[in-house]
Amino acid sequence: MLVRGWKLPFVFGLTIIVALLINSTGAQDGATLGMIKNAALGVRPPVDNQNHLYVLDGWGGVHPVGASPALSSSTSWPTKDIAYSLALFPDGTGGYVMDGWGGLHPVGSAHPVDSGVYWPGWIGAREIVMAPWSSSANPAGYLLDADGGIHPFGGAPAIAGNSTWPGEGVARAFVLTPGSTPAHVAGYTLEGDGGVHPFGGAAPVIGNARWPTDIARGIVLLSGRRTFFVQGYTLDYSGAIHPFGGAPAVTPSAQWPGQDMADSMVSWTAAAAGSPGGWVLDRHGEVHVWGSAPALAASQTWPEWDIARGLAGAGSGGGSTERLILEARPSGDGWGSYYNQRDARWASAQVGGATYPVWMIGCLISDLAMVYAHFGYKSVTPATIAARSGWFDLHGAMFNSALNVPGHTTVIVRDPDLSWIRAHVAAGHPVIVGMNLPTGGTHFVTLTGLNGASDFWTNDPWEQNAMHVPFSGDWFDRGPIYEAVAFL
């Protein structure tokens, strides 16, 4: 009995290990076979991406890193943070910018291509990658949506077996195996909690970091290492890099403990097989080296902005979305202080006796705080207004009586005529306007001055750093005005 009791779990454990080794060896041999097939197809591995590395900003700008040559871009959105991902061909000469609705926009040598999906009512596109055999003449690639769906474009074959999370929006990144061919495409999807999910017959990964919340931000695979297991790294939101499959530990050059600052990651294609490395992008646009890769300087950064949206090198892609809560950023101009309802200093504060936070329903609160500051009340902030429980009903709606600023007269008009608004703004009176949004709901902004004959200068409490911006334009949070509040 003692012998049986010892042997059975030992044999069972050995069986599991052997099965894992067989699966992993098969996956490694499959990847090698794929690379052989790619060589037969005339496909070359990616060029040294330290000279073909680019940062995407949320407005669609593509910015070279280090000595990378400039790439022309076919589109931009000067008033929308909607460019979410950039991916390049293995030769680094071009690729595509992906917008949040799923549209693809050529960069460099690339020609127009349709992603095959478009969601004008859902900002659900998460990331794109180009296939290992892709080029400007053969723009094959894949688009990952927020729920894990993978959509081929440019003649790429369909993918099978990928994990999906309908309605959850937890897909964060994905990567193709370097041995993928048109006949056999495999890879992995990264879930926000760190789960790495194989598709297309790819072998499972082992040892990947997991978290109870949405922490994961990027994934890369290692190639050229003959091992039993699939190896690579995942990136968490604070900049830590976690090996899986027995990949060697690497040291990042920058970390932000507890902060959502790391944006995406790229591995260095010219790294020695036993000494991996690469780069991490932060949300301000800075590029940070990890492992053996050389240090490279970004050509443009945006200090204190969350506007960098993806780091992409030759043969790789990257993408991200905007944070909900923004870094604390005191700012203002000659008109007065600017306050954003998503500022970390008060974003999570409860509004009056309601259960809603300032970031969710605090646009009018933030506008009123800006009017107070304009009139010299520097100590009034969205936080101090939100704390006045008697100014709100139980749903967080502000009473009209709360709109009275000491020493000034408040005039509230429903369905105001535009000429009435212009007359007050021209007289130097701050005017808060409420709008019905096309997507439903309402939003309030502050008009601070005239911008020509038919426009206004505006402080918008939702958009990042939207101080002294035009009221007109293709903004997400603009709509027909249903109410105006003038302060005389």
Coordinates of C-alpha atoms in Angstrom, one line a residue:
M1 CA 0.0 0.0 0.0
L2 CA 2.9 2.4 0.8
V3 CA 4.5 1.6 -2.5
R4 CA 1.2 2.2 -4.4
G5 CA 0.6 5.4 -2.5
W6 CA 4.0 6.8 -3.5
K7 CA 4.1 5.6 -7.1
L8 CA 0.7 6.8 -8.3
P9 CA 1.1 10.5 -7.7
F10 CA 4.7 10.3 -9.0
V11 CA 3.6 8.7 -12.3
F12 CA 0.7 11.1 -12.6
G13 CA 2.9 14.1 -12.1
L14 CA 5.5 12.7 -14.6
T15 CA 2.7 12.2 -17.1
I16 CA 1.7 15.8 -16.9
I17 CA 5.3 17.0 -17.3
V18 CA 5.9 14.7 -20.3
A19 CA 2.6 16.0 -21.9
L20 CA 3.7 19.6 -21.4
L21 CA 7.1 18.8 -22.9
I22 CA 5.5 17.1 -25.9
N23 CA 3.1 20.0 -26.4
S24 CA 5.8 22.6 -26.0
T25 CA 8.3 20.7 -28.2
G26 CA 5.6 20.4 -30.8
A27 CA 4.9 24.1 -30.7
Q28 CA 8.6 24.9 -31.0
D29 CA 8.9 22.5 -34.0
G30 CA 5.8 24.1 -35.5
A31 CA 7.2 27.5 -35.1
T32 CA 10.5 26.4 -36.7
L33 CA 8.6 24.7 -39.5
G34 CA 6.6 27.9 -40.0
M35 CA 9.8 30.0 -40.3
I36 CA 11.1 27.5 -42.8
K37 CA 7.9 27.9 -44.8
N38 CA 8.2 31.6 -44.5
A39 CA 11.8 31.4 -45.9
A40 CA 10.5 29.4 -48.8
L41 CA 7.9 32.2 -49.4
G42 CA 10.7 34.8 -49.5
V43 CA 9.7 36.3 -46.2
R44 CA 12.5 37.9 -44.3
P45 CA 12.6 38.4 -40.5
P46 CA 12.0 42.0 -39.2
V47 CA 14.8 44.5 -39.7
D48 CA 16.7 45.9 -36.7
N49 CA 13.8 47.9 -35.2
Q50 CA 16.1 50.2 -33.2
N51 CA 16.1 52.1 -36.5
H52 CA 12.4 51.6 -37.2
L53 CA 10.7 52.5 -34.0
Y54 CA 7.7 54.9 -33.7
V55 CA 5.4 56.4 -31.1
L56 CA 1.7 57.0 -31.9
D57 CA -0.2 59.9 -30.3
G58 CA -3.9 59.9 -29.7
W59 CA -4.5 62.4 -32.5
G60 CA -2.9 60.2 -35.1
G61 CA 0.6 61.6 -35.2
V62 CA 3.4 59.1 -35.8
H63 CA 6.8 60.1 -34.3
P64 CA 10.2 58.5 -34.9
V65 CA 12.3 57.3 -32.1
G66 CA 16.1 57.6 -32.1
A67 CA 17.5 57.5 -35.7
S68 CA 14.3 56.1 -37.3
P69 CA 13.3 57.9 -40.5
A70 CA 10.1 59.9 -40.5
L71 CA 7.0 58.2 -41.9
S72 CA 4.2 60.1 -43.6
S73 CA 0.7 59.7 -42.1
S74 CA -2.5 59.8 -44.0
T75 CA -4.8 61.2 -41.3
S76 CA -5.1 63.1 -38.0
W77 CA -7.8 64.1 -35.5
P78 CA -6.8 67.4 -34.0
T79 CA -9.8 67.4 -31.5
K80 CA -10.2 63.7 -30.8
D81 CA -8.1 61.3 -28.8
I82 CA -9.1 58.4 -31.1
A83 CA -6.0 56.9 -32.6
Y84 CA -5.4 53.7 -30.5
S85 CA -2.8 51.5 -32.3
L86 CA 0.1 51.5 -34.7
A87 CA 1.5 48.4 -36.5
L88 CA 4.4 48.2 -39.0
F89 CA 5.4 45.8 -41.8
P90 CA 8.5 43.7 -41.0
D91 CA 10.6 45.9 -43.3
G92 CA 9.6 49.0 -41.3
T93 CA 8.7 51.0 -44.4
G94 CA 5.0 51.5 -43.5
G95 CA 2.0 50.2 -41.8
Y96 CA -1.3 51.4 -40.4
V97 CA -2.8 53.6 -37.7
M98 CA -6.0 52.1 -36.2
D99 CA -8.7 54.4 -34.8
G100 CA -11.0 53.3 -32.0
W101 CA -13.9 52.6 -34.3
G102 CA -11.8 50.0 -36.3
G103 CA -10.8 52.2 -39.3
L104 CA -7.3 51.7 -40.7
H105 CA -5.2 54.6 -42.1
P106 CA -2.0 54.1 -44.1
V107 CA 1.4 55.2 -42.9
G108 CA 4.6 55.4 -45.0
S109 CA 4.6 52.9 -47.9
A110 CA 1.3 51.3 -47.0
H111 CA -1.8 51.5 -49.3
P112 CA -5.4 51.9 -48.2
V113 CA -7.0 48.7 -46.8
D114 CA -10.3 48.0 -45.1
S115 CA -10.3 46.3 -41.7
G116 CA -13.7 44.7 -42.5
V117 CA -15.2 46.1 -39.3
Y118 CA -16.4 49.5 -38.2
W119 CA -18.2 50.4 -35.0
P120 CA -19.2 54.1 -35.2
G121 CA -21.3 53.7 -32.0
W122 CA -18.7 51.7 -30.1
I123 CA -15.0 52.6 -29.5
G124 CA -14.1 48.9 -29.4
A125 CA -11.0 48.5 -31.5
R126 CA -8.0 47.7 -29.3
E127 CA -4.9 46.9 -31.3
I128 CA -3.6 45.8 -34.7
V129 CA -0.6 43.6 -35.7
M130 CA 0.8 42.9 -39.2
A131 CA 1.4 39.3 -40.2
P132 CA 5.1 38.1 -40.5
W133 CA 4.7 37.8 -44.3
S134 CA 3.1 41.3 -44.7
S135 CA 4.4 44.1 -46.9
S136 CA 3.0 47.1 -48.7
A137 CA 2.1 44.8 -51.6
N138 CA 0.6 42.2 -49.2
P139 CA -0.9 44.1 -46.2
A140 CA -2.1 41.1 -44.2
G141 CA -2.9 41.7 -40.6
Y142 CA -5.3 41.4 -37.7
L143 CA -7.4 43.7 -35.5
L144 CA -8.2 42.8 -31.9
D145 CA -11.4 44.2 -30.5
A146 CA -12.0 45.0 -26.8
D147 CA -13.9 41.8 -26.2
G148 CA -11.2 39.5 -27.7
G149 CA -12.5 39.2 -31.3
I150 CA -9.8 38.9 -33.9
H151 CA -10.6 40.3 -37.3
P152 CA -8.4 39.6 -40.4
F153 CA -7.7 42.2 -43.0
G154 CA -5.6 42.7 -46.2
G155 CA -6.1 39.1 -47.3
A156 CA -5.0 37.5 -44.0
P157 CA -6.7 34.1 -43.2
A158 CA -9.3 33.9 -40.5
I159 CA -8.1 32.8 -37.0
A160 CA -9.7 30.0 -34.9
G161 CA -9.8 29.2 -31.3
N162 CA -9.3 32.7 -29.8
S163 CA -10.8 33.5 -26.4
T164 CA -13.5 36.2 -26.2
W165 CA -15.1 38.1 -23.3
P166 CA -18.4 39.6 -24.7
G167 CA -19.3 42.9 -23.1
E168 CA -16.3 42.9 -20.8
G169 CA -13.8 44.9 -22.8
V170 CA -10.8 43.2 -21.1
A171 CA -8.7 42.3 -24.1
R172 CA -5.4 44.3 -23.9
A173 CA -3.0 43.1 -26.5
F174 CA -2.1 40.2 -28.8
V175 CA 0.9 38.8 -30.7
L176 CA 1.5 36.3 -33.5
T177 CA 4.1 33.6 -33.3
P178 CA 7.1 34.4 -35.6
G179 CA 6.5 31.2 -37.5
S180 CA 3.0 32.0 -38.5
T181 CA 2.3 31.5 -42.2
P182 CA -0.8 32.1 -44.4
A183 CA -1.5 28.4 -44.0
H184 CA -1.1 28.3 -40.2
V185 CA -1.6 31.4 -38.0
A186 CA -1.1 31.1 -34.3
G187 CA -0.5 33.5 -31.4
Y188 CA -1.7 34.8 -28.0
T189 CA -4.2 37.3 -26.6
L190 CA -3.4 39.2 -23.4
E191 CA -6.3 39.7 -21.0
G192 CA -6.3 42.6 -18.5
D193 CA -5.7 40.3 -15.5
G194 CA -2.5 38.9 -17.2
G195 CA -4.1 35.8 -18.7
V196 CA -2.3 34.8 -21.9
H197 CA -4.7 32.8 -24.2
P198 CA -3.4 30.8 -27.2
F199 CA -5.2 30.6 -30.5
G200 CA -4.6 28.9 -33.8
G201 CA -3.2 25.8 -32.1
A202 CA -0.4 27.7 -30.2
A203 CA 0.9 25.9 -27.1
P204 CA -0.2 27.1 -23.7
V205 CA 2.2 29.4 -21.8
I206 CA 3.3 28.7 -18.2
G207 CA 4.4 30.9 -15.4
N208 CA 2.7 34.1 -16.6
A209 CA 1.9 36.7 -14.0
R210 CA -1.8 37.1 -13.0
W211 CA -3.6 39.9 -11.1
P212 CA -7.1 40.3 -9.7
T213 CA -7.7 43.5 -11.6
D214 CA -6.9 45.1 -15.0
I215 CA -3.2 45.4 -14.8
A216 CA -1.6 43.9 -18.0
R217 CA -0.6 46.3 -20.8
G218 CA 1.6 44.5 -23.3
I219 CA 3.1 41.2 -24.4
V220 CA 6.1 40.1 -26.5
L221 CA 7.4 36.6 -27.5
L222 CA 11.1 35.5 -27.7
S223 CA 12.3 33.9 -30.8
G224 CA 15.6 32.1 -31.6
R225 CA 15.8 30.3 -28.2
R226 CA 15.5 26.5 -28.4
T227 CA 13.5 25.7 -25.3
F228 CA 10.7 23.3 -24.3
F229 CA 8.3 26.2 -23.5
V230 CA 7.0 29.3 -25.2
Q231 CA 8.9 32.2 -23.7
G232 CA 8.2 35.9 -23.5
Y233 CA 7.2 38.8 -21.3
T234 CA 4.1 40.7 -20.2
L235 CA 4.1 44.3 -19.1
D236 CA 2.1 45.6 -16.2
Y237 CA 0.7 49.1 -15.9
S238 CA 3.4 50.2 -13.5
G239 CA 6.3 49.3 -15.9
A240 CA 7.3 45.9 -14.4
I241 CA 8.2 43.2 -16.9
H242 CA 7.2 39.6 -16.1
P243 CA 8.8 36.6 -17.8
F244 CA 6.9 33.5 -18.7
G245 CA 7.9 30.1 -20.0
G246 CA 11.3 30.3 -18.3
A247 CA 12.4 33.5 -20.1
P248 CA 15.3 35.1 -18.4
A249 CA 14.5 38.0 -16.0
V250 CA 15.1 41.4 -17.3
T251 CA 15.5 44.8 -15.7
P252 CA 13.3 47.8 -16.8
S253 CA 14.9 51.2 -16.7
A254 CA 11.7 52.9 -15.4
Q255 CA 8.9 51.9 -13.1
W256 CA 5.9 53.7 -11.6
P257 CA 4.7 51.6 -8.6
G258 CA 0.9 51.7 -8.2
Q259 CA 0.4 54.0 -11.2
D260 CA -1.1 53.3 -14.6
M261 CA 1.8 54.7 -16.6
A262 CA 3.2 52.0 -18.8
D263 CA 1.6 52.0 -22.3
S264 CA 3.0 49.3 -24.5
M265 CA 6.2 47.3 -25.1
V266 CA 8.4 46.2 -28.1
S267 CA 11.2 43.6 -28.1
W268 CA 14.5 44.4 -29.9
T269 CA 14.7 42.3 -33.0
A270 CA 18.5 42.4 -33.1
A271 CA 19.0 41.2 -29.5
A272 CA 21.2 38.2 -29.0
A273 CA 19.2 35.0 -28.4
G274 CA 20.4 34.7 -24.8
S275 CA 20.2 38.4 -24.0
P276 CA 16.7 39.8 -24.8
G277 CA 15.8 43.5 -24.6
G278 CA 13.5 46.1 -25.9
W279 CA 11.6 49.3 -25.0
V280 CA 8.6 50.4 -23.0
L281 CA 6.5 53.5 -23.8
D282 CA 4.9 55.6 -21.0
R283 CA 1.8 57.6 -21.4
H284 CA 3.7 60.9 -21.7
G285 CA 5.6 59.5 -24.8
E286 CA 9.0 58.7 -23.1
V287 CA 10.7 55.5 -24.4
H288 CA 12.4 53.4 -21.7
V289 CA 14.9 50.7 -22.4
W290 CA 14.7 47.2 -20.9
G291 CA 17.2 44.3 -21.0
S292 CA 20.0 44.5 -23.6
A293 CA 18.4 47.0 -26.0
P294 CA 20.2 50.3 -26.6
A295 CA 18.8 53.5 -25.1
L296 CA 16.8 55.6 -27.6
A297 CA 15.4 59.1 -27.4
A298 CA 11.8 59.9 -28.3
S299 CA 11.4 62.8 -30.8
Q300 CA 8.4 64.2 -29.0
T301 CA 6.9 63.9 -25.5
W302 CA 3.9 65.3 -23.7
P303 CA 4.7 65.8 -20.0
E304 CA 1.8 65.3 -17.7
W305 CA -0.5 64.3 -20.7
D306 CA -2.0 60.8 -21.2
I307 CA -1.8 61.0 -25.0
A308 CA 0.9 58.5 -26.1
R309 CA -1.1 55.6 -27.6
G310 CA 1.3 52.9 -28.8
L311 CA 4.9 51.9 -29.5
A312 CA 5.5 50.0 -32.7
G313 CA 8.7 48.7 -34.4
A314 CA 9.4 46.9 -37.6
G315 CA 7.2 43.8 -37.5
S316 CA 5.3 44.7 -34.3
G317 CA 2.4 46.8 -33.1
G318 CA 1.2 48.5 -30.0
G319 CA -1.8 50.3 -28.7
S320 CA -3.6 51.6 -25.6
T321 CA -6.6 53.7 -24.5
E322 CA -6.9 56.8 -22.4
R323 CA -7.0 56.5 -18.6
L324 CA -10.3 57.4 -16.9
I325 CA -8.6 59.2 -14.0
L326 CA -6.0 61.8 -15.0
E327 CA -2.9 62.9 -13.2
A328 CA -3.3 66.0 -11.0
R329 CA -2.3 69.0 -13.2
P330 CA -2.9 72.5 -11.8
S331 CA -3.3 74.8 -14.7
G332 CA -4.8 78.1 -15.8
D333 CA -4.4 81.2 -17.9
G334 CA -5.2 84.9 -17.8
W335 CA -9.0 84.1 -17.7
G336 CA -8.6 81.9 -14.5
S337 CA -8.0 78.4 -13.3
Y338 CA -8.8 75.4 -15.4
Y339 CA -10.3 72.4 -13.6
N340 CA -10.9 68.9 -15.1
Q341 CA -13.5 66.6 -13.5
R342 CA -11.2 63.6 -14.0
D343 CA -8.3 65.2 -12.1
A344 CA -7.0 62.7 -9.5
R345 CA -7.3 65.4 -6.8
W346 CA -11.1 65.1 -6.8
A347 CA -12.2 62.6 -9.4
S348 CA -13.3 60.0 -6.9
A349 CA -14.9 62.5 -4.4
Q350 CA -18.6 61.9 -3.8
V351 CA -21.0 64.5 -5.1
G352 CA -23.2 65.8 -2.2
G353 CA -25.2 63.0 -0.8
A354 CA -25.2 61.0 -4.0
T355 CA -23.2 57.9 -4.7
Y356 CA -21.8 59.3 -7.9
P357 CA -18.2 60.6 -8.1
V358 CA -17.0 63.9 -9.6
W359 CA -15.4 62.2 -12.6
M360 CA -18.8 60.8 -13.6
I361 CA -21.2 63.7 -13.1
G362 CA -19.0 66.6 -12.2
C363 CA -18.9 68.7 -15.4
L364 CA -21.2 71.4 -14.1
I365 CA -19.4 71.3 -10.7
S366 CA -16.0 71.9 -12.4
D367 CA -17.4 74.6 -14.6
L368 CA -18.8 76.4 -11.6
A369 CA -15.5 76.1 -9.8
M370 CA -13.8 77.7 -12.9
V371 CA -16.3 80.6 -12.8
Y372 CA -15.5 81.1 -9.1
A373 CA -11.8 81.2 -9.9
H374 CA -12.4 83.7 -12.7
F375 CA -14.0 86.0 -10.1
G376 CA -11.1 85.7 -7.7
Y377 CA -12.3 82.9 -5.4
K378 CA -9.1 80.8 -5.7
S379 CA -9.9 78.4 -2.9
V380 CA -13.0 77.0 -4.6
T381 CA -12.3 73.8 -6.4
P382 CA -14.6 70.9 -7.7
A383 CA -13.8 69.1 -4.5
T384 CA -15.1 72.0 -2.3
I385 CA -18.3 72.4 -4.4
A386 CA -18.9 68.6 -4.4
A387 CA -18.7 68.6 -0.6
R388 CA -21.7 71.0 -0.3
S389 CA -24.3 68.4 0.2
G390 CA -27.1 71.0 0.4
W391 CA -26.4 72.1 -3.2
F392 CA -27.5 68.7 -4.7
D393 CA -30.4 66.3 -4.7
L394 CA -30.0 62.6 -3.9
H395 CA -29.1 61.9 -7.6
G396 CA -26.3 64.5 -7.7
A397 CA -28.2 67.1 -9.7
M398 CA -27.3 70.6 -8.7
F399 CA -30.0 73.0 -7.5
N400 CA -30.3 76.4 -9.4
S401 CA -29.7 78.2 -6.1
A402 CA -26.1 76.7 -6.0
L403 CA -25.3 78.7 -9.1
N404 CA -25.1 82.0 -7.3
V405 CA -21.6 83.4 -7.0
P406 CA -21.2 86.0 -4.3
G407 CA -21.1 89.6 -5.7
H408 CA -22.5 88.6 -9.0
T409 CA -25.9 88.0 -10.7
T410 CA -26.8 84.7 -12.3
V411 CA -29.1 84.4 -15.3
I412 CA -30.4 81.0 -16.4
V413 CA -32.1 80.6 -19.8
R414 CA -33.6 77.4 -21.2
D415 CA -33.3 76.9 -25.0
P416 CA -31.2 80.2 -25.4
D417 CA -30.8 82.0 -28.6
L418 CA -27.2 82.0 -29.9
S419 CA -27.2 85.7 -30.2
W420 CA -28.1 86.0 -26.5
I421 CA -25.1 83.8 -25.6
R422 CA -22.8 85.8 -27.9
A423 CA -23.9 89.1 -26.4
H424 CA -23.0 88.0 -22.8
V425 CA -19.7 86.4 -23.8
A426 CA -18.8 89.6 -25.8
A427 CA -19.6 91.6 -22.6
G428 CA -17.0 89.5 -20.7
H429 CA -19.5 87.4 -18.8
P430 CA -18.7 83.8 -18.2
V431 CA -21.4 81.5 -19.7
I432 CA -21.9 77.9 -18.9
V433 CA -23.8 76.0 -21.5
G434 CA -25.5 72.6 -21.2
M435 CA -25.7 70.3 -24.2
N436 CA -27.6 67.3 -25.3
L437 CA -25.1 64.8 -26.6
P438 CA -25.7 62.7 -29.7
T439 CA -24.7 59.6 -27.8
G440 CA -27.2 60.4 -25.0
G441 CA -26.8 62.2 -21.7
T442 CA -25.7 65.8 -21.2
H443 CA -22.5 67.8 -20.8
F444 CA -21.6 71.3 -19.6
V445 CA -18.7 73.5 -20.7
T446 CA -17.7 77.1 -19.9
L447 CA -17.5 79.7 -22.7
T448 CA -14.7 82.1 -21.8
G449 CA -14.6 84.4 -24.9
L450 CA -15.4 85.0 -28.6
N451 CA -13.3 83.0 -31.1
G452 CA -14.1 85.0 -34.3
A453 CA -17.5 85.8 -35.6
S454 CA -19.1 82.4 -35.1
D455 CA -17.2 80.5 -32.4
F456 CA -16.3 80.6 -28.7
W457 CA -13.2 79.9 -26.7
T458 CA -14.1 77.1 -24.2
N459 CA -12.9 75.4 -21.1
D460 CA -14.1 71.8 -21.3
P461 CA -13.9 69.9 -17.9
W462 CA -13.9 66.4 -19.5
E463 CA -11.3 66.5 -22.3
Q464 CA -7.7 66.4 -21.3
N465 CA -6.2 69.9 -20.7
A466 CA -9.1 71.4 -22.8
M467 CA -8.4 75.0 -21.7
H468 CA -9.1 77.8 -24.2
V469 CA -10.1 75.4 -27.0
P470 CA -12.6 76.1 -29.8
F471 CA -16.2 75.3 -29.1
S472 CA -16.7 74.2 -32.7
G473 CA -15.0 71.1 -34.2
D474 CA -15.4 67.4 -34.2
W475 CA -15.5 66.9 -30.4
F476 CA -17.0 63.9 -28.7
D477 CA -18.7 66.0 -26.1
R478 CA -20.4 68.7 -28.2
G479 CA -24.1 68.8 -29.0
P480 CA -27.2 71.2 -29.3
I481 CA -27.3 73.7 -26.4
Y482 CA -30.4 73.4 -24.3
E483 CA -29.5 75.7 -21.4
A484 CA -27.2 78.6 -20.7
V485 CA -26.1 80.2 -17.4
A486 CA -24.5 83.7 -17.6
F487 CA -22.7 85.3 -14.7
L488 CA -22.8 89.1 -14.6

